[in-house]
């Protein structure tokens, strides 16, 4: 079974700083996807960024980028120029790449607070 | 285009009562999922469906049943609610196959006393 571990329960930075959230995972699969989801106080789950394991290039989405280390099974999220609206719970998630149901396995989450 | 909607948004049940949570999507997605989120934890998969008329168990299926009679709807039932089922429930859907991104509903907060 796959497991996803986020070792930082909480983080706090000042507005405009850069912050990195850690995620490690355990799997025997070679083809899979990795995701970061944001959950603001509204509770809505919002996809921030995705990475396909067969792609060596790290994914980027505006101020969000990842550091994907496949051999180390590490998938960290970097938020540059952090904004107050980035305050949220962040979840790392894993999905096998296969036919049939695409089940997400989530980490425990990191609560990120951006201070003014 | 409403995306994924969930009904109700909040509910309080007494132990032993039953209820059904409704999830609806208007994106013509094949796959639908029910997750639960407990404090301090990520989401865990309860049941899922890969098409109309099909359902399957996820990671934590005990105490729940589901039905997918129509492609756009996915129902989650609690036959005899227990305090351990107090949680926030999320529905999600996806196109399936090569289009794997899951779209989430706003969640239902359920309290069982």
mmCIF file of N, CA and C in Angstrom, chain A residues 6-116:
data_model
loop_
_atom_site.group_PDB
_atom_site.id
_atom_site.type_symbol
_atom_site.label_atom_id
_atom_site.label_comp_id
_atom_site.label_asym_id
_atom_site.label_seq_id
_atom_site.Cartn_x
_atom_site.Cartn_y
_atom_site.Cartn_z
ATOM 1 N N UNK A 6 3.744 13.823 5.518
ATOM 2 C CA UNK A 6 4.103 15.243 5.588
ATOM 3 C C UNK A 6 4.592 15.493 7.012
ATOM 4 N N UNK A 7 5.841 15.776 7.150
ATOM 5 C CA UNK A 7 6.471 15.804 8.471
ATOM 6 C C UNK A 7 6.323 17.137 9.194
ATOM 7 N N UNK A 8 5.762 18.143 8.529
ATOM 8 C CA UNK A 8 5.624 19.472 9.139
ATOM 9 C C UNK A 8 4.143 19.733 9.410
ATOM 10 N N UNK A 9 3.669 19.555 10.630
ATOM 11 C CA UNK A 9 2.245 19.799 10.901
ATOM 12 C C UNK A 9 1.858 21.264 10.695
ATOM 13 N N UNK A 10 2.767 22.172 11.043
ATOM 14 C CA UNK A 10 2.459 23.593 10.921
ATOM 15 C C UNK A 10 3.699 24.360 10.478
ATOM 16 N N UNK A 11 3.458 25.426 9.694
ATOM 17 C CA UNK A 11 4.522 26.340 9.304
ATOM 18 C C UNK A 11 3.950 27.747 9.269
ATOM 19 N N UNK A 12 4.853 28.700 9.493
ATOM 20 C CA UNK A 12 4.425 30.088 9.508
ATOM 21 C C UNK A 12 5.546 30.942 8.930
ATOM 22 N N UNK A 13 5.208 31.820 7.980
ATOM 23 C CA UNK A 13 6.204 32.718 7.384
ATOM 24 C C UNK A 13 5.585 34.094 7.216
ATOM 25 N N UNK A 14 6.448 35.062 6.945
ATOM 26 C CA UNK A 14 5.989 36.421 6.670
ATOM 27 C C UNK A 14 5.621 36.553 5.200
ATOM 28 N N UNK A 15 4.680 37.437 4.967
ATOM 29 C CA UNK A 15 4.259 37.743 3.603
ATOM 30 C C UNK A 15 5.474 38.092 2.757
ATOM 31 N N UNK A 16 5.455 37.611 1.502
ATOM 32 C CA UNK A 16 6.505 37.846 0.508
ATOM 33 C C UNK A 16 7.705 36.895 0.659
ATOM 34 N N UNK A 17 7.759 36.156 1.742
ATOM 35 C CA UNK A 17 8.853 35.183 1.888
ATOM 36 C C UNK A 17 8.578 33.939 1.050
ATOM 37 N N UNK A 18 9.612 33.144 0.913
ATOM 38 C CA UNK A 18 9.485 31.857 0.235
ATOM 39 C C UNK A 18 9.409 30.757 1.280
ATOM 40 N N UNK A 19 8.550 29.782 1.036
ATOM 41 C CA UNK A 19 8.369 28.683 1.991
ATOM 42 C C UNK A 19 8.342 27.366 1.223
ATOM 43 N N UNK A 20 8.889 26.333 1.842
ATOM 44 C CA UNK A 20 8.922 25.009 1.232
ATOM 45 C C UNK A 20 8.257 23.993 2.154
ATOM 46 N N UNK A 21 7.288 23.280 1.608
ATOM 47 C CA UNK A 21 6.585 22.242 2.349
ATOM 48 C C UNK A 21 7.100 20.880 1.894
ATOM 49 N N UNK A 22 7.326 20.001 2.853
ATOM 50 C CA UNK A 22 7.923 18.698 2.547
ATOM 51 C C UNK A 22 6.884 17.593 2.415
ATOM 52 N N UNK A 23 7.204 16.628 1.581
ATOM 53 C CA UNK A 23 6.350 15.461 1.400
ATOM 54 C C UNK A 23 7.233 14.286 0.970
ATOM 55 N N UNK A 24 7.066 13.163 1.610
ATOM 56 C CA UNK A 24 7.713 11.925 1.155
ATOM 57 C C UNK A 24 6.639 10.870 0.986
ATOM 58 N N UNK A 25 6.921 9.903 0.158
ATOM 59 C CA UNK A 25 5.935 8.870 -0.114
ATOM 60 C C UNK A 25 6.636 7.534 -0.264
ATOM 61 N N UNK A 26 5.868 6.494 -0.118
ATOM 62 C CA UNK A 26 6.415 5.147 -0.212
ATOM 63 C C UNK A 26 5.562 4.365 -1.197
ATOM 64 N N UNK A 27 6.184 3.827 -2.230
ATOM 65 C CA UNK A 27 5.471 3.045 -3.223
ATOM 66 C C UNK A 27 6.437 2.143 -3.953
ATOM 67 N N UNK A 28 5.898 1.064 -4.491
ATOM 68 C CA UNK A 28 6.679 0.177 -5.344
ATOM 69 C C UNK A 28 6.322 0.396 -6.816
ATOM 70 N N UNK A 29 5.379 1.307 -7.051
ATOM 71 C CA UNK A 29 4.971 1.611 -8.410
ATOM 72 C C UNK A 29 6.044 2.446 -9.106
ATOM 73 N N UNK A 30 6.095 2.342 -10.445
ATOM 74 C CA UNK A 30 7.024 3.167 -11.204
ATOM 75 C C UNK A 30 6.302 4.293 -11.937
ATOM 76 N N UNK A 31 5.017 4.084 -12.214
ATOM 77 C CA UNK A 31 4.221 5.108 -12.897
ATOM 78 C C UNK A 31 3.150 5.624 -11.950
ATOM 79 N N UNK A 32 3.189 6.916 -11.688
ATOM 80 C CA UNK A 32 2.228 7.493 -10.756
ATOM 81 C C UNK A 32 2.189 9.007 -10.924
ATOM 82 N N UNK A 33 1.228 9.615 -10.241
ATOM 83 C CA UNK A 33 1.103 11.067 -10.222
ATOM 84 C C UNK A 33 1.241 11.547 -8.777
ATOM 85 N N UNK A 34 1.706 12.754 -8.637
ATOM 86 C CA UNK A 34 1.771 13.404 -7.334
ATOM 87 C C UNK A 34 1.090 14.755 -7.428
ATOM 88 N N UNK A 35 0.446 15.142 -6.345
ATOM 89 C CA UNK A 35 -0.327 16.379 -6.326
ATOM 90 C C UNK A 35 -0.078 17.144 -5.027
ATOM 91 N N UNK A 36 -0.270 18.445 -5.116
ATOM 92 C CA UNK A 36 -0.450 19.276 -3.934
ATOM 93 C C UNK A 36 -1.831 19.922 -4.025
ATOM 94 N N UNK A 37 -2.603 19.738 -2.943
ATOM 95 C CA UNK A 37 -3.910 20.363 -2.828
ATOM 96 C C UNK A 37 -3.868 21.405 -1.714
ATOM 97 N N UNK A 38 -4.623 22.458 -1.919
ATOM 98 C CA UNK A 38 -4.771 23.522 -0.919
ATOM 99 C C UNK A 38 -6.189 23.469 -0.380
ATOM 100 N N UNK A 39 -6.311 23.582 0.939
ATOM 101 C CA UNK A 39 -7.635 23.635 1.557
ATOM 102 C C UNK A 39 -7.712 24.875 2.447
ATOM 103 N N UNK A 40 -8.271 25.958 1.939
ATOM 104 C CA UNK A 40 -8.427 27.182 2.757
ATOM 105 C C UNK A 40 -9.529 26.987 3.788
ATOM 106 N N UNK A 41 -9.748 27.971 4.643
ATOM 107 C CA UNK A 41 -10.805 27.844 5.658
ATOM 108 C C UNK A 41 -12.179 27.549 5.085
ATOM 109 N N UNK A 42 -12.413 27.876 3.840
ATOM 110 C CA UNK A 42 -13.705 27.562 3.199
ATOM 111 C C UNK A 42 -13.907 26.053 3.053
ATOM 112 N N UNK A 43 -12.868 25.279 3.232
ATOM 113 C CA UNK A 43 -12.897 23.809 3.195
ATOM 114 C C UNK A 43 -12.786 23.248 1.780
ATOM 115 N N UNK A 44 -12.902 24.087 0.767
ATOM 116 C CA UNK A 44 -12.844 23.601 -0.601
ATOM 117 C C UNK A 44 -11.456 23.065 -0.920
ATOM 118 N N UNK A 45 -11.371 21.901 -1.528
ATOM 119 C CA UNK A 45 -10.095 21.319 -1.944
ATOM 120 C C UNK A 45 -9.744 21.873 -3.319
ATOM 121 N N UNK A 46 -8.585 22.499 -3.423
ATOM 122 C CA UNK A 46 -8.173 23.155 -4.660
ATOM 123 C C UNK A 46 -6.851 22.555 -5.117
ATOM 124 N N UNK A 47 -6.807 22.085 -6.348
ATOM 125 C CA UNK A 47 -5.572 21.542 -6.885
ATOM 126 C C UNK A 47 -4.587 22.672 -7.150
ATOM 127 N N UNK A 48 -3.392 22.555 -6.580
ATOM 128 C CA UNK A 48 -2.369 23.585 -6.744
ATOM 129 C C UNK A 48 -1.429 23.225 -7.890
ATOM 130 N N UNK A 49 -0.957 21.991 -7.888
ATOM 131 C CA UNK A 49 0.056 21.600 -8.863
ATOM 132 C C UNK A 49 0.097 20.084 -8.952
ATOM 133 N N UNK A 50 0.474 19.558 -10.116
ATOM 134 C CA UNK A 50 0.560 18.115 -10.317
ATOM 135 C C UNK A 50 1.897 17.782 -10.971
ATOM 136 N N UNK A 51 2.351 16.557 -10.738
ATOM 137 C CA UNK A 51 3.603 16.067 -11.319
ATOM 138 C C UNK A 51 3.396 14.639 -11.781
ATOM 139 N N UNK A 52 3.796 14.371 -13.004
ATOM 140 C CA UNK A 52 3.751 12.997 -13.500
ATOM 141 C C UNK A 52 5.128 12.373 -13.295
ATOM 142 N N UNK A 53 5.172 11.203 -12.704
ATOM 143 C CA UNK A 53 6.434 10.614 -12.268
ATOM 144 C C UNK A 53 7.393 10.333 -13.419
ATOM 145 N N UNK A 54 6.854 10.123 -14.632
ATOM 146 C CA UNK A 54 7.736 9.812 -15.745
ATOM 147 C C UNK A 54 8.401 11.066 -16.311
ATOM 148 N N UNK A 55 7.947 12.224 -15.876
ATOM 149 C CA UNK A 55 8.542 13.472 -16.335
ATOM 150 C C UNK A 55 9.646 13.904 -15.375
ATOM 151 N N UNK A 56 10.829 14.138 -15.878
ATOM 152 C CA UNK A 56 11.932 14.548 -15.019
ATOM 153 C C UNK A 56 11.848 16.024 -14.657
ATOM 154 N N UNK A 57 11.243 16.805 -15.540
ATOM 155 C CA UNK A 57 11.174 18.247 -15.283
ATOM 156 C C UNK A 57 10.200 18.530 -14.160
ATOM 157 N N UNK A 58 10.612 19.382 -13.224
ATOM 158 C CA UNK A 58 9.738 19.770 -12.117
ATOM 159 C C UNK A 58 8.613 20.673 -12.610
ATOM 160 N N UNK A 59 7.392 20.419 -12.102
ATOM 161 C CA UNK A 59 6.248 21.219 -12.494
ATOM 162 C C UNK A 59 6.292 22.592 -11.830
ATOM 163 N N UNK A 60 5.783 23.592 -12.545
ATOM 164 C CA UNK A 60 5.645 24.935 -11.990
ATOM 165 C C UNK A 60 4.286 25.492 -12.391
ATOM 166 N N UNK A 61 3.701 26.269 -11.488
ATOM 167 C CA UNK A 61 2.446 26.971 -11.740
ATOM 168 C C UNK A 61 2.550 28.330 -11.074
ATOM 169 N N UNK A 62 2.959 29.318 -11.864
ATOM 170 C CA UNK A 62 3.108 30.679 -11.338
ATOM 171 C C UNK A 62 4.062 30.686 -10.134
ATOM 172 N N UNK A 63 3.570 31.026 -8.950
ATOM 173 C CA UNK A 63 4.447 31.131 -7.770
ATOM 174 C C UNK A 63 4.724 29.785 -7.114
ATOM 175 N N UNK A 64 4.096 28.742 -7.619
ATOM 176 C CA UNK A 64 4.218 27.412 -7.018
ATOM 177 C C UNK A 64 5.108 26.526 -7.886
ATOM 178 N N UNK A 65 6.018 25.852 -7.254
ATOM 179 C CA UNK A 65 6.871 24.909 -7.972
ATOM 180 C C UNK A 65 7.167 23.728 -7.058
ATOM 181 N N UNK A 66 7.573 22.632 -7.673
ATOM 182 C CA UNK A 66 7.879 21.444 -6.890
ATOM 183 C C UNK A 66 9.327 21.029 -7.122
ATOM 184 N N UNK A 67 9.850 20.301 -6.154
ATOM 185 C CA UNK A 67 11.139 19.636 -6.280
ATOM 186 C C UNK A 67 10.868 18.150 -6.169
ATOM 187 N N UNK A 68 10.833 17.488 -7.315
ATOM 188 C CA UNK A 68 10.494 16.076 -7.383
ATOM 189 C C UNK A 68 11.773 15.260 -7.466
ATOM 190 N N UNK A 69 12.007 14.445 -6.449
ATOM 191 C CA UNK A 69 13.179 13.578 -6.386
ATOM 192 C C UNK A 69 12.684 12.134 -6.369
ATOM 193 N N UNK A 70 12.599 11.530 -7.557
ATOM 194 C CA UNK A 70 11.967 10.215 -7.657
ATOM 195 C C UNK A 70 12.729 9.143 -6.875
ATOM 196 N N UNK A 71 14.023 9.137 -6.965
ATOM 197 C CA UNK A 71 14.802 8.107 -6.270
ATOM 198 C C UNK A 71 14.645 8.230 -4.756
ATOM 199 N N UNK A 72 14.578 9.442 -4.276
ATOM 200 C CA UNK A 72 14.413 9.676 -2.840
ATOM 201 C C UNK A 72 12.960 9.629 -2.414
ATOM 202 N N UNK A 73 12.030 9.524 -3.373
ATOM 203 C CA UNK A 73 10.589 9.541 -3.108
ATOM 204 C C UNK A 73 10.220 10.772 -2.288
ATOM 205 N N UNK A 74 10.630 11.896 -2.819
ATOM 206 C CA UNK A 74 10.383 13.173 -2.167
ATOM 207 C C UNK A 74 9.699 14.125 -3.147
ATOM 208 N N UNK A 75 8.775 14.922 -2.639
ATOM 209 C CA UNK A 75 7.971 15.803 -3.506
ATOM 210 C C UNK A 75 7.630 17.046 -2.697
ATOM 211 N N UNK A 76 8.506 18.034 -2.709
ATOM 212 C CA UNK A 76 8.286 19.235 -1.901
ATOM 213 C C UNK A 76 7.657 20.341 -2.739
ATOM 214 N N UNK A 77 6.935 21.210 -2.078
ATOM 215 C CA UNK A 77 6.250 22.344 -2.709
ATOM 216 C C UNK A 77 6.906 23.632 -2.252
ATOM 217 N N UNK A 78 7.302 24.466 -3.210
ATOM 218 C CA UNK A 78 7.864 25.767 -2.897
ATOM 219 C C UNK A 78 6.885 26.846 -3.324
ATOM 220 N N UNK A 79 6.585 27.730 -2.376
ATOM 221 C CA UNK A 79 5.723 28.874 -2.663
ATOM 222 C C UNK A 79 6.595 30.111 -2.593
ATOM 223 N N UNK A 80 6.709 30.803 -3.695
ATOM 224 C CA UNK A 80 7.520 32.024 -3.755
ATOM 225 C C UNK A 80 6.632 33.239 -3.557
ATOM 226 N N UNK A 81 7.240 34.313 -3.024
ATOM 227 C CA UNK A 81 6.502 35.560 -2.842
ATOM 228 C C UNK A 81 5.141 35.276 -2.180
ATOM 229 N N UNK A 82 5.169 34.649 -1.035
ATOM 230 C CA UNK A 82 3.935 34.193 -0.395
ATOM 231 C C UNK A 82 2.969 35.354 -0.134
ATOM 232 N N UNK A 83 1.690 35.035 -0.236
ATOM 233 C CA UNK A 83 0.628 36.019 -0.059
ATOM 234 C C UNK A 83 -0.315 35.578 1.054
ATOM 235 N N UNK A 84 -1.049 36.544 1.615
ATOM 236 C CA UNK A 84 -1.963 36.224 2.707
ATOM 237 C C UNK A 84 -2.971 35.153 2.282
ATOM 238 N N UNK A 85 -3.361 35.192 1.017
ATOM 239 C CA UNK A 85 -4.328 34.216 0.510
ATOM 240 C C UNK A 85 -3.785 32.801 0.399
ATOM 241 N N UNK A 86 -2.490 32.632 0.618
ATOM 242 C CA UNK A 86 -1.899 31.294 0.610
ATOM 243 C C UNK A 86 -2.108 30.578 1.940
ATOM 244 N N UNK A 87 -2.593 31.275 2.930
ATOM 245 C CA UNK A 87 -2.878 30.655 4.226
ATOM 246 C C UNK A 87 -3.913 29.552 4.048
ATOM 247 N N UNK A 88 -3.556 28.335 4.413
ATOM 248 C CA UNK A 88 -4.422 27.172 4.185
ATOM 249 C C UNK A 88 -3.741 25.918 4.704
ATOM 250 N N UNK A 89 -4.497 24.824 4.706
ATOM 251 C CA UNK A 89 -3.913 23.499 4.851
ATOM 252 C C UNK A 89 -3.449 23.045 3.477
ATOM 253 N N UNK A 90 -2.279 22.426 3.431
ATOM 254 C CA UNK A 90 -1.766 21.893 2.176
ATOM 255 C C UNK A 90 -1.578 20.387 2.310
ATOM 256 N N UNK A 91 -2.131 19.681 1.340
ATOM 257 C CA UNK A 91 -2.052 18.225 1.348
ATOM 258 C C UNK A 91 -1.277 17.735 0.133
ATOM 259 N N UNK A 92 -0.363 16.841 0.396
ATOM 260 C CA UNK A 92 0.337 16.120 -0.652
ATOM 261 C C UNK A 92 -0.458 14.844 -0.925
ATOM 262 N N UNK A 93 -0.549 14.434 -2.187
ATOM 263 C CA UNK A 93 -1.338 13.246 -2.511
ATOM 264 C C UNK A 93 -0.674 12.458 -3.630
ATOM 265 N N UNK A 94 -0.926 11.146 -3.608
ATOM 266 C CA UNK A 94 -0.331 10.193 -4.544
ATOM 267 C C UNK A 94 -1.439 9.460 -5.284
ATOM 268 N N UNK A 95 -1.205 9.171 -6.557
ATOM 269 C CA UNK A 95 -2.163 8.379 -7.337
ATOM 270 C C UNK A 95 -1.388 7.446 -8.275
ATOM 271 N N UNK A 96 -1.744 6.167 -8.252
ATOM 272 C CA UNK A 96 -1.156 5.237 -9.214
ATOM 273 C C UNK A 96 -1.603 5.608 -10.620
ATOM 274 N N UNK A 97 -0.763 5.401 -11.592
ATOM 275 C CA UNK A 97 -1.135 5.629 -12.983
ATOM 276 C C UNK A 97 -1.496 4.276 -13.586
ATOM 277 N N UNK A 98 -2.811 4.102 -13.757
ATOM 278 C CA UNK A 98 -3.263 2.806 -14.239
ATOM 279 C C UNK A 98 -4.672 2.935 -14.765
ATOM 280 N N UNK A 99 -5.130 1.910 -15.468
ATOM 281 C CA UNK A 99 -6.516 1.858 -15.887
ATOM 282 C C UNK A 99 -7.390 1.603 -14.671
ATOM 283 N N UNK A 100 -8.615 2.016 -14.766
ATOM 284 C CA UNK A 100 -9.512 1.805 -13.645
ATOM 285 C C UNK A 100 -9.512 2.984 -12.698
ATOM 286 N N UNK A 101 -10.036 2.763 -11.520
ATOM 287 C CA UNK A 101 -10.213 3.850 -10.561
ATOM 288 C C UNK A 101 -8.885 4.483 -10.209
ATOM 289 N N UNK A 102 -8.912 5.796 -10.081
ATOM 290 C CA UNK A 102 -7.699 6.563 -9.792
ATOM 291 C C UNK A 102 -7.853 7.099 -8.382
ATOM 292 N N UNK A 103 -7.358 6.318 -7.444
ATOM 293 C CA UNK A 103 -7.568 6.641 -6.044
ATOM 294 C C UNK A 103 -6.440 7.510 -5.509
ATOM 295 N N UNK A 104 -6.830 8.581 -4.847
ATOM 296 C CA UNK A 104 -5.858 9.474 -4.222
ATOM 297 C C UNK A 104 -5.545 8.994 -2.807
ATOM 298 N N UNK A 105 -4.262 9.013 -2.464
ATOM 299 C CA UNK A 105 -3.810 8.745 -1.100
ATOM 300 C C UNK A 105 -3.188 10.035 -0.586
ATOM 301 N N UNK A 106 -3.735 10.546 0.512
ATOM 302 C CA UNK A 106 -3.330 11.851 1.029
ATOM 303 C C UNK A 106 -2.379 11.729 2.211
ATOM 304 N N UNK A 107 -1.535 12.740 2.363
ATOM 305 C CA UNK A 107 -0.772 12.906 3.587
ATOM 306 C C UNK A 107 -1.639 13.575 4.644
ATOM 307 N N UNK A 108 -1.043 13.806 5.813
ATOM 308 C CA UNK A 108 -1.803 14.338 6.949
ATOM 309 C C UNK A 108 -2.006 15.841 6.858
ATOM 310 N N UNK A 109 -1.276 16.495 5.998
ATOM 311 C CA UNK A 109 -1.447 17.927 5.811
ATOM 312 C C UNK A 109 -0.445 18.766 6.587
ATOM 313 N N UNK A 110 -0.191 19.970 6.051
ATOM 314 C CA UNK A 110 0.628 20.991 6.714
ATOM 315 C C UNK A 110 -0.198 22.267 6.770
ATOM 316 N N UNK A 111 -0.351 22.790 7.971
ATOM 317 C CA UNK A 111 -1.078 24.047 8.118
ATOM 318 C C UNK A 111 -0.105 25.211 7.922
ATOM 319 N N UNK A 112 -0.321 25.976 6.861
ATOM 320 C CA UNK A 112 0.562 27.099 6.532
ATOM 321 C C UNK A 112 -0.129 28.411 6.855
ATOM 322 N N UNK A 113 0.552 29.248 7.599
ATOM 323 C CA UNK A 113 0.045 30.578 7.927
ATOM 324 C C UNK A 113 0.987 31.618 7.358
ATOM 325 N N UNK A 114 0.429 32.549 6.596
ATOM 326 C CA UNK A 114 1.206 33.669 6.059
ATOM 327 C C UNK A 114 0.856 34.896 6.900
ATOM 328 N N UNK A 115 1.867 35.462 7.536
ATOM 329 C CA UNK A 115 1.642 36.603 8.430
ATOM 330 C C UNK A 115 1.920 37.925 7.719
ATOM 331 N N UNK A 116 1.103 38.946 7.997
ATOM 332 C CA UNK A 116 1.322 40.251 7.332
ATOM 333 C C UNK A 116 2.528 40.965 7.886
#
